[in-house]
Every structure is written in structure tokens, then in C-alpha cells.
Coordinates of C-alpha atoms in Angstrom, one line a residue:
Chain A
M1 CA 61.7 139.8 196.5
R2 CA 58.6 141.9 196.9
L3 CA 55.5 139.9 198.4
P4 CA 53.0 138.9 195.6
P5 CA 49.5 140.6 196.0
R6 CA 47.3 139.3 198.7
N7 CA 43.7 138.7 196.9
S8 CA 43.0 135.6 194.5
I9 CA 40.5 135.9 192.1
A10 CA 37.2 133.8 192.1
R11 CA 37.7 129.9 192.6
D12 CA 35.1 129.5 189.8
A13 CA 37.4 131.3 187.4
V14 CA 38.8 127.6 187.0
K15 CA 35.4 126.2 185.7
V16 CA 34.8 129.2 183.5
W17 CA 38.4 128.5 182.0
K18 CA 37.8 124.8 181.8
I19 CA 34.5 125.6 179.9
M20 CA 36.5 128.0 177.4
E21 CA 39.2 125.9 176.9
T22 CA 36.8 122.9 176.1
I23 CA 35.4 125.1 173.5
Y24 CA 38.8 126.1 171.9
V25 CA 39.8 122.2 172.2
G26 CA 36.6 121.4 170.5
F27 CA 37.4 123.3 167.5
F28 CA 41.1 121.8 167.2
W29 CA 39.0 118.4 167.5
L30 CA 37.0 119.1 164.6
F31 CA 39.8 119.7 162.5
I32 CA 41.4 116.3 163.5
I33 CA 38.1 114.9 162.6
A34 CA 38.0 116.6 159.2
G35 CA 41.4 115.3 158.6
G36 CA 40.2 111.8 159.9
I37 CA 37.5 111.6 157.5
S38 CA 39.6 112.8 154.5
V39 CA 42.3 110.0 155.3
F40 CA 39.8 107.5 155.3
W41 CA 37.9 109.0 152.2
F42 CA 41.1 109.6 150.0
D43 CA 43.1 106.8 151.4
F44 CA 46.0 109.0 152.8
P45 CA 48.5 107.5 154.8
R46 CA 47.3 106.9 158.4
W47 CA 50.4 107.8 160.7
P48 CA 49.9 111.5 160.6
L49 CA 46.3 111.1 162.1
V50 CA 47.5 108.8 164.6
V51 CA 50.3 111.4 165.6
A52 CA 47.5 114.1 165.5
V53 CA 45.3 112.2 167.8
I54 CA 48.0 111.5 170.3
V55 CA 49.1 115.1 170.5
G56 CA 45.6 116.2 170.8
V57 CA 44.7 113.9 173.5
I58 CA 48.0 115.0 175.6
M59 CA 47.3 118.5 174.6
S60 CA 43.6 118.6 175.7
Y61 CA 44.4 117.2 179.2
F62 CA 46.8 119.8 180.0
V63 CA 45.0 122.7 178.6
I64 CA 41.8 121.5 180.2
F65 CA 42.7 120.2 183.3
Q66 CA 46.1 121.4 184.4
I67 CA 46.3 125.0 182.8
P68 CA 43.3 126.5 184.5
E69 CA 44.3 125.5 188.0
L70 CA 47.9 126.7 187.4
R71 CA 46.8 129.9 186.1
W72 CA 44.3 130.4 189.1
R73 CA 47.1 129.9 191.5
R74 CA 49.0 132.3 189.9
W75 CA 46.8 135.2 189.3
R76 CA 46.8 137.6 192.3
Y77 CA 45.5 141.0 192.6
E78 CA 45.6 143.9 195.5
V79 CA 43.8 147.1 195.3
F80 CA 45.8 149.7 197.8
E81 CA 44.8 153.3 198.3
Q82 CA 47.2 154.7 195.8
E83 CA 47.7 152.0 193.3
V84 CA 46.6 148.3 191.8
Y85 CA 49.1 145.5 192.0
I86 CA 48.6 142.6 189.7
Q87 CA 50.4 139.4 189.3
H88 CA 49.9 136.7 186.8
G89 CA 51.3 134.4 183.9
I90 CA 52.3 130.5 184.0
L91 CA 55.6 130.4 182.4
I92 CA 56.3 134.2 182.1
Q93 CA 55.5 135.6 185.5
T94 CA 54.5 139.4 185.3
R95 CA 53.8 142.0 188.0
T96 CA 52.3 145.3 187.5
L97 CA 52.0 148.2 189.3
V98 CA 49.1 150.8 188.2
P99 CA 48.8 154.1 190.0
M100 CA 45.5 155.3 190.6
I101 CA 45.9 158.7 189.4
R102 CA 47.1 157.1 185.9
V103 CA 43.7 155.2 185.8
Q104 CA 41.5 156.6 182.9
H105 CA 38.8 154.2 183.3
V106 CA 37.7 151.0 184.7
D107 CA 35.2 148.5 182.9
T108 CA 33.6 145.5 184.3
K109 CA 32.5 142.9 181.4
Q110 CA 30.4 139.8 181.8
G111 CA 30.1 137.2 178.9
P112 CA 27.5 134.3 179.0
I113 CA 29.9 132.0 180.8
L114 CA 31.1 134.5 183.4
K115 CA 27.4 135.4 184.1
K116 CA 26.4 131.7 184.6
Y117 CA 29.1 131.6 187.8
Q118 CA 27.9 135.3 188.7
L119 CA 31.4 136.4 187.8
A120 CA 32.8 139.4 186.0
S121 CA 36.1 140.8 184.7
V122 CA 37.3 144.1 185.3
T123 CA 39.3 146.1 183.0
I124 CA 41.7 148.9 183.9
S125 CA 42.9 151.3 181.6
T126 CA 45.6 154.0 181.6
A127 CA 46.4 156.5 178.9
A128 CA 49.1 154.0 177.6
T129 CA 47.9 150.3 178.9
T130 CA 45.2 148.2 179.8
H131 CA 45.0 145.6 182.2
E132 CA 42.4 143.1 183.1
I133 CA 41.3 141.1 186.2
P134 CA 39.5 138.2 184.9
A135 CA 36.6 136.6 186.9
L136 CA 35.9 138.1 190.0
T137 CA 32.5 137.7 191.7
E138 CA 29.9 140.2 190.6
E139 CA 30.1 142.1 194.0
D140 CA 33.6 142.2 194.2
A141 CA 33.9 143.2 190.6
A142 CA 31.5 146.3 191.2
A143 CA 32.9 147.4 194.2
L144 CA 36.8 147.1 192.9
R145 CA 35.2 149.4 190.0
D146 CA 33.5 151.9 192.1
R147 CA 36.6 151.9 194.4
I148 CA 39.5 152.5 191.6
S149 CA 36.9 155.1 189.8
N150 CA 36.7 156.9 192.9
L151 CA 40.3 157.1 193.7
A152 CA 41.4 157.4 190.2
R153 CA 42.2 160.8 188.6
V154 CA 42.7 162.6 192.0
D155 CA 44.9 164.9 190.1
D156 CA 45.2 166.0 186.7
D157 CA 48.3 165.7 184.7
D158 CA 48.3 166.5 181.3
V159 CA 48.8 163.4 178.9
Chain B
M1 CA 40.7 190.9 160.4
M2 CA 37.1 191.6 160.4
M3 CA 36.6 189.5 157.6
M4 CA 37.4 186.5 159.7
Y5 CA 34.1 186.7 161.0
K6 CA 32.3 186.1 157.8
P7 CA 32.0 182.5 156.5
R8 CA 34.7 182.2 153.9
R9 CA 36.3 179.5 151.7
M10 CA 39.6 178.4 151.1
H11 CA 41.7 179.6 148.4
P12 CA 40.8 177.9 145.3
A13 CA 44.0 175.9 145.1
A14 CA 42.4 173.6 147.7
V15 CA 40.7 172.1 145.0
I16 CA 44.0 170.8 143.6
F17 CA 45.0 169.5 147.0
N18 CA 41.6 167.9 147.1
F19 CA 42.0 166.4 143.8
L20 CA 45.8 165.1 144.5
R21 CA 44.4 163.5 148.0
F22 CA 41.7 161.8 146.0
M23 CA 44.3 160.5 143.4
K24 CA 46.7 159.4 146.1
E25 CA 44.1 157.3 147.7
L26 CA 43.4 155.9 144.4
T27 CA 46.9 155.2 143.2
F28 CA 46.7 151.6 144.6
A29 CA 43.2 150.6 143.1
I30 CA 44.6 152.0 139.7
V31 CA 47.8 150.3 139.7
A32 CA 46.1 147.1 141.1
G33 CA 43.6 147.8 138.2
F34 CA 46.4 148.5 135.6
L35 CA 48.1 145.0 136.6
A36 CA 44.7 143.3 136.3
F37 CA 43.7 144.2 132.9
K38 CA 47.2 144.8 131.1
G39 CA 46.3 142.6 128.7
T40 CA 42.8 142.3 127.2
S41 CA 40.2 144.8 128.4
F42 CA 42.8 147.5 128.6
G43 CA 40.3 149.8 126.7
Y44 CA 37.8 149.6 129.3
F45 CA 40.3 150.2 132.1
I46 CA 41.4 153.7 130.5
A47 CA 37.6 154.5 130.4
A48 CA 37.2 153.7 134.0
V49 CA 40.2 155.7 134.8
I50 CA 39.2 158.7 133.1
A51 CA 35.6 158.3 134.6
V52 CA 37.2 158.1 138.1
V53 CA 39.5 161.2 137.6
V54 CA 36.5 163.3 136.3
L55 CA 34.6 162.3 139.4
A56 CA 37.5 163.2 141.7
L57 CA 37.5 166.7 140.1
V58 CA 33.8 167.3 140.7
F59 CA 34.2 166.0 144.0
S60 CA 37.4 168.1 144.8
F61 CA 35.5 171.3 143.6
L62 CA 32.3 170.6 145.6
S63 CA 34.2 169.7 148.8
W64 CA 36.1 173.2 148.4
Y65 CA 32.9 174.7 147.5
R66 CA 31.1 173.7 150.4
Y67 CA 33.7 174.0 152.9
T68 CA 33.7 177.6 154.8
Y69 CA 35.4 178.4 158.2
R70 CA 35.1 181.5 160.3
M71 CA 35.7 182.9 163.6
E72 CA 32.9 183.4 166.2
G73 CA 33.5 184.7 169.5
D74 CA 35.9 182.2 171.1
E75 CA 35.4 179.6 168.5
L76 CA 36.6 178.6 165.2
R77 CA 33.5 177.3 163.3
I78 CA 34.0 175.1 160.2
E79 CA 31.1 173.8 158.0
Y80 CA 31.7 171.3 155.2
G81 CA 30.2 168.3 153.5
I82 CA 29.0 167.6 150.1
F83 CA 26.0 165.7 151.0
I84 CA 25.8 165.4 154.7
R85 CA 26.4 168.8 156.3
K86 CA 29.0 168.8 159.0
K87 CA 29.6 171.7 161.4
R88 CA 32.6 171.7 163.8
Y89 CA 33.1 174.2 166.5
I90 CA 36.3 174.3 168.2
S91 CA 36.8 176.5 171.0
K92 CA 40.1 178.2 171.0
H93 CA 40.6 177.3 174.8
R94 CA 40.8 173.7 173.7
I95 CA 43.2 174.2 171.0
Q96 CA 46.7 172.5 171.8
S97 CA 48.7 174.1 168.8
I98 CA 48.0 175.5 165.4
D99 CA 50.6 174.5 162.7
L100 CA 51.3 176.4 159.5
T101 CA 52.7 174.2 156.7
A102 CA 53.6 175.0 153.3
G103 CA 54.4 172.5 150.5
V104 CA 56.1 173.2 147.1
I105 CA 52.8 174.3 145.5
H106 CA 51.7 176.3 148.5
R107 CA 55.0 178.1 148.4
M108 CA 54.4 178.9 144.7
L109 CA 51.2 180.4 145.3
N110 CA 52.2 182.2 149.0
L111 CA 49.7 179.7 150.6
V112 CA 49.9 177.5 153.6
K113 CA 48.0 174.8 155.1
V114 CA 46.6 175.4 158.6
Q115 CA 46.4 172.6 161.2
V116 CA 44.8 172.9 164.4
E117 CA 45.0 170.3 166.8
T118 CA 43.2 169.8 170.3
A119 CA 44.1 167.2 172.7
G120 CA 41.9 164.6 171.3
S121 CA 43.7 161.6 169.8
G122 CA 43.0 160.4 166.3
I123 CA 44.7 160.2 163.1
D124 CA 43.6 163.3 161.4
S125 CA 43.8 167.0 162.8
E126 CA 40.6 168.4 164.4
A127 CA 40.7 171.0 161.6
S128 CA 42.9 171.2 158.6
L129 CA 42.3 174.1 156.1
K130 CA 44.3 172.9 153.0
A131 CA 45.2 176.0 151.3
V132 CA 44.7 179.5 152.7
R133 CA 46.6 182.9 152.0
R134 CA 49.6 182.9 154.1
E135 CA 48.5 186.6 155.7
D136 CA 45.2 184.8 156.6
G137 CA 46.7 181.9 157.8
E138 CA 48.9 184.0 160.2
A139 CA 46.1 186.2 161.3
L140 CA 44.0 183.1 162.2
R141 CA 47.0 181.7 164.2
T142 CA 47.1 185.1 166.1
M143 CA 43.3 184.9 166.5
L144 CA 43.2 181.7 167.9
K145 CA 46.4 182.0 170.0
R146 CA 46.8 185.5 171.6
M147 CA 43.2 186.4 171.9
G148 CA 43.1 186.0 175.7
E149 CA 46.7 187.2 176.4
Q150 CA 47.5 190.9 177.0
P151 CA 49.4 192.0 174.1
E152 CA 52.3 193.7 176.5
D153 CA 53.1 190.3 178.0
T154 CA 54.0 189.0 174.5
E155 CA 56.0 192.0 173.8
Q156 CA 58.2 191.4 176.6
I157 CA 58.5 187.9 176.0
S158 CA 59.9 188.2 172.5
S159 CA 62.4 191.2 173.5
D160 CA 63.8 189.2 176.3
K161 CA 66.4 187.2 174.2
S162 CA 67.5 184.6 176.7
A163 CA 64.1 183.4 177.5
N164 CA 63.6 182.8 173.8
P165 CA 66.5 180.8 172.7
V166 CA 66.5 179.6 169.0
K167 CA 68.9 177.1 167.4
K168 CA 69.4 176.4 163.6
I169 CA 71.1 173.7 162.0
T170 CA 74.3 174.7 160.0
A171 CA 75.0 173.8 156.4
K172 CA 78.1 171.7 157.5
R173 CA 75.8 169.8 160.1
L174 CA 73.5 169.2 157.5
F175 CA 75.7 167.6 155.2
I176 CA 77.2 165.5 158.0
A177 CA 73.6 164.4 159.1
G178 CA 72.9 163.5 155.5
S179 CA 76.1 161.5 154.8
T180 CA 75.3 159.5 158.0
S181 CA 71.6 159.0 157.5
G182 CA 71.9 155.6 156.8
S183 CA 69.2 155.9 154.4
I184 CA 71.4 154.3 151.9
G185 CA 70.2 150.9 152.9
V186 CA 66.5 152.0 152.3
L187 CA 67.3 153.5 149.1
A188 CA 69.1 150.3 147.8
A189 CA 66.2 148.4 149.0
L190 CA 63.7 150.9 147.2
F191 CA 66.0 150.7 144.0
A192 CA 66.1 146.9 143.9
F193 CA 62.1 147.1 144.4
V194 CA 61.5 149.6 141.4
F195 CA 64.2 147.5 139.4
S196 CA 62.6 144.1 139.8
E197 CA 59.1 145.6 138.9
L198 CA 60.4 147.4 135.8
E199 CA 62.0 144.3 134.9
Q200 CA 59.0 142.9 133.2
F201 CA 58.8 145.9 130.8
I202 CA 62.3 145.6 129.6
P203 CA 62.7 143.2 126.5
D204 CA 64.7 139.9 127.3
H205 CA 67.2 140.5 124.7
F206 CA 68.4 143.9 126.4
F207 CA 69.1 141.7 129.4
E208 CA 71.1 139.3 127.5
A209 CA 72.9 141.6 125.7
S210 CA 73.6 143.9 129.0
Y211 CA 74.7 140.6 130.8
A212 CA 77.2 139.6 128.0
W213 CA 78.5 143.3 128.1
L214 CA 78.7 143.0 132.0
I215 CA 80.8 139.5 131.9
G216 CA 82.8 140.9 129.3
L217 CA 83.6 144.0 131.5
G218 CA 85.4 141.7 134.1
I219 CA 85.3 141.7 137.9
T220 CA 87.2 145.1 138.5
I221 CA 84.8 147.1 136.4
I222 CA 81.8 145.3 138.1
I223 CA 83.0 146.3 141.5
G224 CA 83.7 149.7 140.4
L225 CA 80.1 149.9 139.2
A226 CA 78.9 148.8 142.3
V227 CA 80.7 151.5 144.2
V228 CA 79.4 154.2 141.7
V229 CA 75.8 153.0 142.4
L230 CA 76.4 153.0 146.0
F231 CA 78.0 156.4 145.9
L232 CA 75.0 157.7 143.9
L233 CA 72.5 156.2 146.6
W234 CA 74.7 157.8 149.3
V235 CA 74.3 161.5 147.7
L236 CA 70.4 160.6 147.3
G237 CA 70.4 159.9 151.0
I238 CA 72.2 163.5 151.5
A239 CA 69.8 164.9 149.4
G240 CA 66.8 163.3 151.0
T241 CA 68.1 164.6 154.4
M242 CA 68.8 168.1 153.2
I243 CA 65.2 168.2 151.8
K244 CA 63.8 167.0 155.1
Y245 CA 66.0 168.8 157.4
G246 CA 67.0 171.9 155.5
N247 CA 66.6 175.2 157.7
F248 CA 65.8 173.0 160.7
T249 CA 65.2 175.6 163.4
I250 CA 64.0 175.0 167.0
A251 CA 62.8 177.9 169.1
K252 CA 61.4 178.2 172.6
Q253 CA 58.7 180.7 173.4
G254 CA 57.3 180.4 176.7
E255 CA 56.0 176.9 177.3
E256 CA 56.2 175.7 173.7
L257 CA 58.8 174.6 171.5
F258 CA 58.6 175.7 167.8
I259 CA 60.3 173.5 165.1
T260 CA 60.5 174.5 161.6
R261 CA 61.9 172.3 158.9
G262 CA 62.1 171.4 155.3
L263 CA 63.7 172.8 152.3
L264 CA 61.1 172.3 149.7
E265 CA 58.2 171.7 151.8
K266 CA 58.0 174.1 154.8
K267 CA 56.7 172.2 157.8
Q268 CA 56.3 173.7 161.4
L269 CA 55.5 171.9 164.4
T270 CA 54.4 173.2 167.8
I271 CA 55.2 171.3 170.9
P272 CA 53.7 172.4 174.1
L273 CA 56.3 171.4 176.8
Q274 CA 53.6 169.7 179.2
R275 CA 52.9 167.1 176.5
I276 CA 56.3 165.8 176.3
Q277 CA 56.7 162.4 178.0
A278 CA 60.3 161.4 177.5
V279 CA 63.4 162.8 175.6
G280 CA 65.9 160.5 174.0
I281 CA 69.1 160.8 172.7
E282 CA 69.8 158.4 169.8
E283 CA 73.2 157.5 168.5
S284 CA 72.7 155.4 165.3
M285 CA 75.0 152.8 164.4
I286 CA 76.7 155.1 161.7
R287 CA 76.8 158.0 164.0
Q288 CA 77.9 156.8 167.2
P289 CA 81.6 156.2 165.9
F290 CA 81.7 159.9 164.7
G291 CA 80.1 161.1 168.1
F292 CA 77.0 162.2 166.7
A293 CA 73.4 162.0 168.3
T294 CA 69.9 162.9 167.3
V295 CA 67.9 164.2 170.1
Y296 CA 64.0 163.5 170.0
A297 CA 60.8 163.6 172.1
E298 CA 58.0 161.5 172.9
I299 CA 54.9 163.3 172.6
A300 CA 51.5 162.6 174.0
G301 CA 48.6 162.6 171.0
G302 CA 49.5 164.8 168.1
S303 CA 48.5 163.4 164.7
L304 CA 50.0 161.4 161.8
E305 CA 49.0 164.2 159.3
N306 CA 51.5 166.3 160.9
G307 CA 54.5 164.2 159.5
N308 CA 55.9 163.6 163.0
E309 CA 56.5 159.9 162.8
Y310 CA 56.5 158.4 166.1
S311 CA 58.6 160.7 168.1
A312 CA 59.4 164.4 167.3
V313 CA 63.0 165.2 166.0
L314 CA 64.1 168.1 168.5
F315 CA 67.5 168.5 166.7
P316 CA 68.7 166.0 163.8
I317 CA 72.2 166.1 164.6
L318 CA 74.5 167.2 167.6
K319 CA 77.9 166.3 168.9
K320 CA 77.5 164.1 171.8
D321 CA 78.9 166.6 173.9
E322 CA 76.5 169.3 172.8
V323 CA 73.5 167.4 173.8
A324 CA 73.7 168.6 177.4
S325 CA 74.0 172.3 176.6
F326 CA 71.3 171.8 174.0
L327 CA 68.9 170.5 176.5
E328 CA 70.2 172.9 179.1
T329 CA 68.8 175.7 176.9
F330 CA 65.6 174.1 175.5
L331 CA 64.6 171.3 178.2
P332 CA 66.5 172.1 181.2
A333 CA 64.5 169.3 183.3
Y334 CA 66.0 166.8 180.9
V335 CA 69.6 167.4 181.1
P336 CA 71.7 164.2 181.3
E337 CA 73.2 163.0 184.4
E338 CA 77.1 162.6 184.5
R339 CA 77.1 159.6 186.9
R340 CA 77.5 156.2 185.5
L341 CA 74.6 154.1 184.4
V342 CA 73.8 150.9 186.7
P343 CA 74.9 148.3 184.0
I344 CA 73.1 144.9 183.5
P345 CA 74.5 142.1 185.6
G346 CA 77.2 139.9 184.1
K347 CA 75.1 136.8 184.4
A348 CA 72.7 138.3 181.9
R349 CA 75.3 138.5 179.3
K350 CA 74.6 134.9 177.8
F351 CA 71.0 135.4 177.9
Y352 CA 71.8 138.5 175.6
V353 CA 74.0 136.9 173.2
L354 CA 71.8 133.9 172.9
R355 CA 68.6 135.8 172.8
S356 CA 70.0 137.8 170.0
M357 CA 71.4 134.5 168.1
L358 CA 68.3 132.6 168.2
P359 CA 66.3 133.9 165.2
V360 CA 69.6 133.4 163.2
L361 CA 69.3 129.7 164.0
L362 CA 66.1 129.2 162.1
V363 CA 67.6 131.2 159.1
A364 CA 70.8 128.9 159.4
A365 CA 68.7 125.7 159.4
S366 CA 66.9 126.8 156.3
I367 CA 70.0 127.8 154.5
M368 CA 71.4 124.5 155.6
Y369 CA 68.7 122.5 154.2
F370 CA 68.2 124.5 150.9
F371 CA 71.3 126.2 150.1
P372 CA 74.3 124.3 151.8
Q373 CA 76.8 125.9 149.6
L374 CA 75.8 129.2 151.5
N375 CA 76.4 127.9 155.0
W376 CA 79.2 130.2 155.4
V377 CA 76.4 133.1 155.4
S378 CA 75.1 131.4 158.5
A379 CA 78.2 131.6 160.3
V380 CA 78.6 135.5 159.5
L381 CA 75.1 136.0 160.6
F382 CA 76.0 134.1 163.9
I383 CA 78.9 136.4 164.4
I384 CA 77.0 139.7 163.8
S385 CA 74.0 138.8 165.8
G386 CA 76.3 137.8 168.8
V387 CA 78.0 140.8 168.5
F388 CA 74.8 142.8 168.5
G389 CA 73.7 140.8 171.3
W390 CA 76.8 141.5 173.4
L391 CA 76.6 145.1 172.4
R392 CA 72.9 145.2 173.7
Y393 CA 74.1 143.9 176.9
Q394 CA 76.9 146.5 177.2
D395 CA 74.9 149.3 176.4
G396 CA 71.9 148.7 178.5
G397 CA 71.5 150.4 182.0
F398 CA 69.4 152.8 183.9
L399 CA 69.9 155.5 186.3
I400 CA 67.6 157.0 188.9
K401 CA 67.9 160.8 190.1
G402 CA 65.3 162.0 192.1
D403 CA 61.8 161.5 190.2
R404 CA 63.7 161.1 186.9
M405 CA 64.6 157.8 185.5
T406 CA 67.2 157.3 182.7
I407 CA 67.2 154.1 180.5
C408 CA 69.5 153.1 178.0
Y409 CA 68.9 150.2 175.5
R410 CA 69.9 149.3 171.9
V411 CA 68.1 147.6 169.3
W412 CA 70.1 148.3 166.7
N413 CA 70.8 152.1 167.4
K414 CA 71.6 153.0 171.0
R415 CA 69.1 155.1 172.9
T416 CA 69.2 157.2 175.8
V417 CA 65.8 157.9 177.3
H418 CA 65.0 160.4 180.0
L419 CA 61.5 160.2 181.6
F420 CA 60.0 161.3 184.8
H421 CA 58.0 159.3 187.4
R422 CA 54.8 160.9 186.8
R423 CA 55.2 160.2 183.1
I424 CA 55.1 156.7 183.5
Q425 CA 51.6 154.9 183.4
A426 CA 52.2 151.6 184.6
F427 CA 55.5 149.7 185.7
E428 CA 55.9 145.8 185.2
M429 CA 58.3 143.1 185.9
M430 CA 58.4 139.7 184.0
Q431 CA 60.2 136.6 184.8
H432 CA 60.5 133.5 182.7
P433 CA 61.7 130.2 184.6
L434 CA 65.4 130.7 183.3
Q435 CA 65.5 134.3 184.6
R436 CA 63.8 132.9 187.9
N437 CA 66.4 130.5 188.2
Q438 CA 69.3 133.2 187.7
G439 CA 67.4 135.8 189.9
L440 CA 67.0 138.0 187.1
A441 CA 64.0 139.8 185.9
T442 CA 62.7 141.9 182.9
L443 CA 61.6 145.5 183.4
K444 CA 58.8 147.1 181.4
L445 CA 57.4 150.7 181.6
S446 CA 54.8 152.5 179.6
I447 CA 54.4 155.9 178.6
V448 CA 51.8 157.6 176.4
G449 CA 53.0 157.7 173.0
M450 CA 51.8 159.1 169.6
L451 CA 48.0 158.8 168.6
G452 CA 47.1 158.0 172.3
A453 CA 48.8 154.5 172.0
G454 CA 51.1 153.2 174.5
K455 CA 54.9 153.5 174.2
H456 CA 56.6 150.7 176.1
F457 CA 60.2 150.2 177.2
K458 CA 61.9 147.2 178.4
L459 CA 65.2 146.6 180.1
K460 CA 66.0 143.0 179.9
D461 CA 67.6 140.8 182.4
L462 CA 68.2 143.2 185.4
E463 CA 69.1 141.8 188.7
E464 CA 66.0 140.7 190.5
R465 CA 66.4 142.8 193.5
V466 CA 67.3 146.0 191.5
V467 CA 64.0 145.4 189.7
D468 CA 62.5 145.2 193.3
R469 CA 64.1 148.6 194.3
L470 CA 62.6 150.1 191.2
F471 CA 59.5 148.7 192.2
D472 CA 59.8 150.6 195.4
W473 CA 60.7 153.8 193.6
Y474 CA 57.6 153.6 191.7
S475 CA 55.3 152.7 194.1
Y476 CA 53.1 155.3 195.5
Q477 CA 52.4 153.0 198.6
K478 CA 55.7 153.5 200.4
K479 CA 54.5 153.1 203.9
E480 CA 52.8 149.9 203.5
R481 CA 55.5 147.6 202.0

């Protein structure tokens, strides 16, 4: 088996994901609350609400406390002279090889949560695909972007 | 030719095409309106439709009137726009292809539609002159294409027959292509749809009368009728193929392929060789048993307007053993390899069969719940899906030869795709827990497809170490690992 890529992404990614998952889960709980209110308002049977709350609690625990950690552990990347090597995925593990000469452009992006932790994500686009490395430190992201865009497009194939 | 330097308008027939295009875009709205206002306010609806039609006519005329084109230096300059004037200058050095097409109306008036394409992606062509006289269209094409080239060079190329191969479809082959097109299924669906829509306009007693009549006929005649309907659909399928691929001709000139096709509407397609990303051979379910195949190419960029759907058909029908010599003549780099493919490992068979049967499980469950008397249908579906899963397993495989990769897969039709290392944009390996457990992995590779979107190929459940070796083949970093 080919060795996995060497570099992990920034450790703070876990915190960022936890915040984001909390927001998503929050929306889910709004639905449960709305359901709960209508159960008491219209006198619906109560058992579906109980089931929903139990499922919600278990799901929230996994989504907020387990999955970001796992995801971080699986997320690896490595930039070689000629190609970028990425690994990610919790259940379905994916390894991707993107040659530098196929890269069309590189973007760094930073939302408010990433900014709070001085992180940024890097998106690498070829003519056919896009690949994102989420949550690198700002310096790493900028360096990676510059490095890839320097290496990319060495020769010019006609696509 | 001097006239080309002055701004000029298209042929007035362009008004008709503008109008038809407007109407085409409005059809949906009109049909929706018709269904909505069928009852009470029908008069208003008619008035609105008339107003829309008149407006469309006025706009069609104006947009023709305001649209001019001219050649200036090395540029094709187009000015258009009714309220907002737009100017578009296209340098002839950036032009990838110029295609002349002629629809039925065009052919009656001896006109052509000129489509100019550059490498930019997008749904529309860079410039599309809807109707110009044939001579003008051809003059424009020669001006845009050949201005930089030496005239004696072109002489030479065209005199050398072996360098300019041409292949035309024969009537017999066209007929075979039509009868195996499989569009019968599509047509049957269309027929059913139209019928179900028409239903509400046919009075009820008509149905009652015809049901009574049908039941009176007895089972043999009903089957007979069904056969006749199927036969008619089949004939329609043949006619459709004849119209679409009639006079199909492929020619190679220098670094370009020229394809002309169409019995009523004459379409032309120019394919620069360097834009071909992959060449595929498709054996459809109906054609495979008879040993026929279709050759097609995946092309980067291109526009939907050109009518080349997702990939360009290079030749609609060939005997399987003619494919090699066809490619030898037109695309020597893509001649198939004689060696056997590396097959999918035996331990993957169960995954293939199960994956194929899984969606049927849902259908079967709902059938069991809602129509328990139809459980035999689920059994049939299970068998069919299982067989297809097995076929997918059986047909899958790949082959590496130098920097060319051949992959073979089946969804419904069997496809063999040849592509070069340098055309692959990204290489991916995927594993779910069950695959990890069995030492299998899925390979996914991406090339550039139509409209600049990616086209992805997947080979599921290959041996893990085989995928590893393929990674090494693809990797540009051979020394470090």
C-alpha cells in the first residue's frame, strides 16, 4: 500500500468543524423544538417526539464530538515537486493525485470561523476537477498557494 | 470577397430563425398558460399570446437589423444588440473551428448557419451567424481559416489522397444502425406520454367504446396490435437514425477531423485532433450480439449549440473488427491493443452483483407492500439486475501500454475507452470499509469533458495493490516513492 501523505492539516481544524457542526445541529434542534411545541399545542401523540429527541442527542454527540476528530486524523496532504497528494474521508477513504502541470488555478478562502483561528482553506482546480484542503494556517495556505501556482502550468498542453 | 470588409447584415431569413427561437423559448410558458387558463379566461390568454407573437416578430426583425458582421484585418467583428450595442471582435488566431450547418429552411433558401468557436467554454458559440448565403459562409470560412497559410501547401495536402482519408456510411450500414438504435424504448415512452396527455381531450365514451371493442377482439388480436405498434416504433427509430446520421462522412485533413451528417439538416463538426481527450468504443446492448460498435470521442470544450451532445460520434456503426482499421486511418494513436485486459478480481464479483441488486431491493419492498400480487415482478427484476451486475464485473478491466491507458466498463452498454496519461487531470483511489477488508479499491480518473466540465471514469473493486501500481504509473514523482 502506498504510504499516506505526510502532513496533517492544522489542529485547530477540529475546533472549526466543531463550531460548524454545532451550528448545523442547532438547525436540526430548531425542528425538534418546533415539533415539540406543536405536539403540546395540538395534543399529538408524544412518542415520536421522544424518539426524535433520543436520536437527536446521540447524533449530536457523534457529529460534534467524534466526527471532527476522526476527520482531522484522516485528512492528510503532501506537496511534491510535481504533484499534490491528498487523503481524506472517514468511511470512504479517498486518495487523490493531482499533477502540478494539470493545475489551472489555486485559491485560498477564509470564512469568519476560519479567520477566528487564523486558518484558511486552499482549493486546487484542474480543468476537470477541484480539490479542497480545508483549514491550513494562514502562512501555510499562502505558501502552498504560491508554491503550487509557481509549479503549476510548466508546460502547456491544449485542453 | 472585398465585400467582407464592409459591415453587412445576415440574410433576411435570419428574422425567421430569430422568431422561431423566441417561440421555442416561449413554448413552455404558452403551454403552461394554456393549461392554466383552459377554462374561464381563455379569451385573455389568446390576446396575450397574440401580443407576445407580435412582440417576438418585432424583436426578431430588430435584432436582425442591428446585427452586422465584417472582417477587419485578422478579426471577425460583430456588432449587435437592440438597446445595448455590443461589439465582439474575434481574432482569427484564436478560432478553433468554424462550422457550417444547414437546416431544412436553410437548404430551401440555399443558406448556411456559421458557428465560430474559440477555446473558451460556454454553452453558446462565440459567434453564430444564423443565416448567410452559402457562398458568403464558405468565403467567410476560407478567410478565417486559410489566411495565414500558404496556398500551395493546401494544394499539396488535398492532392495527397492517403493523407486525407474519407469514410462515408453505406446505406446498408445506416439501416442496420437504425434498426439497432434502441430508440424504440425512448419512442415507446414518448408515445405513452403523448397519449396520456391527449387522453383528457378525448371524450370518455370513445374510451368505453374502444375498450368494449378491444375486449371483443380477444387476446390474440391484442397481441397482434401490440406487435404492430412496436413495429411502427421500430420503423420510426430507423427513420430517426436515417435522418440524424444520413450521409455521415468523416474526413481527416491535416490536424483536424471533419464530420458531416444529417439527411434533412446538414450538420458539420470540426474536431481539432489536439482537443480529443479520449476515444471510446461503445457496444450497445442491442448491437453487441451482432458484433457492431460505435466509435466516439470525448472532446474538451465545444458547445451544446453544435448538437454534439456529450461526446462526438466519430462513426455511428462499425463491425467490431473494423474498428482497429478505422482508428488506424483516422486516429493512429488510439488503435486498440490486442492484449487481454487485466480483469477485475474474482473476489469483487459479489460486490458487483450486490451493488446492482441493492436498488431493486427498495422497489421490491414497495411492491411487496403496495401490490403483493405483483411479487413476481420483483423476482424478475432481481434476476435482471443480478445478471447485469455480473456482466459489469465480467466486462470491467483495464490495460496500460506505455503512456496510454485503456479502460473497459459497462453501465448498460459496454464501453472501451482509450486515453493518454497527459489527458488525465486527476487520479483518485477510493475505499469503503468493506473494500478495505477485502483488499479492494475503486479507481477514479478525470478528464476534461464537454463545456469544460469534468468527465470521470470509475473502475470499481480492483485489487488494492493493482491500484497502487496504477498510482505509480500515473505519478510524476517516480523517484521519491
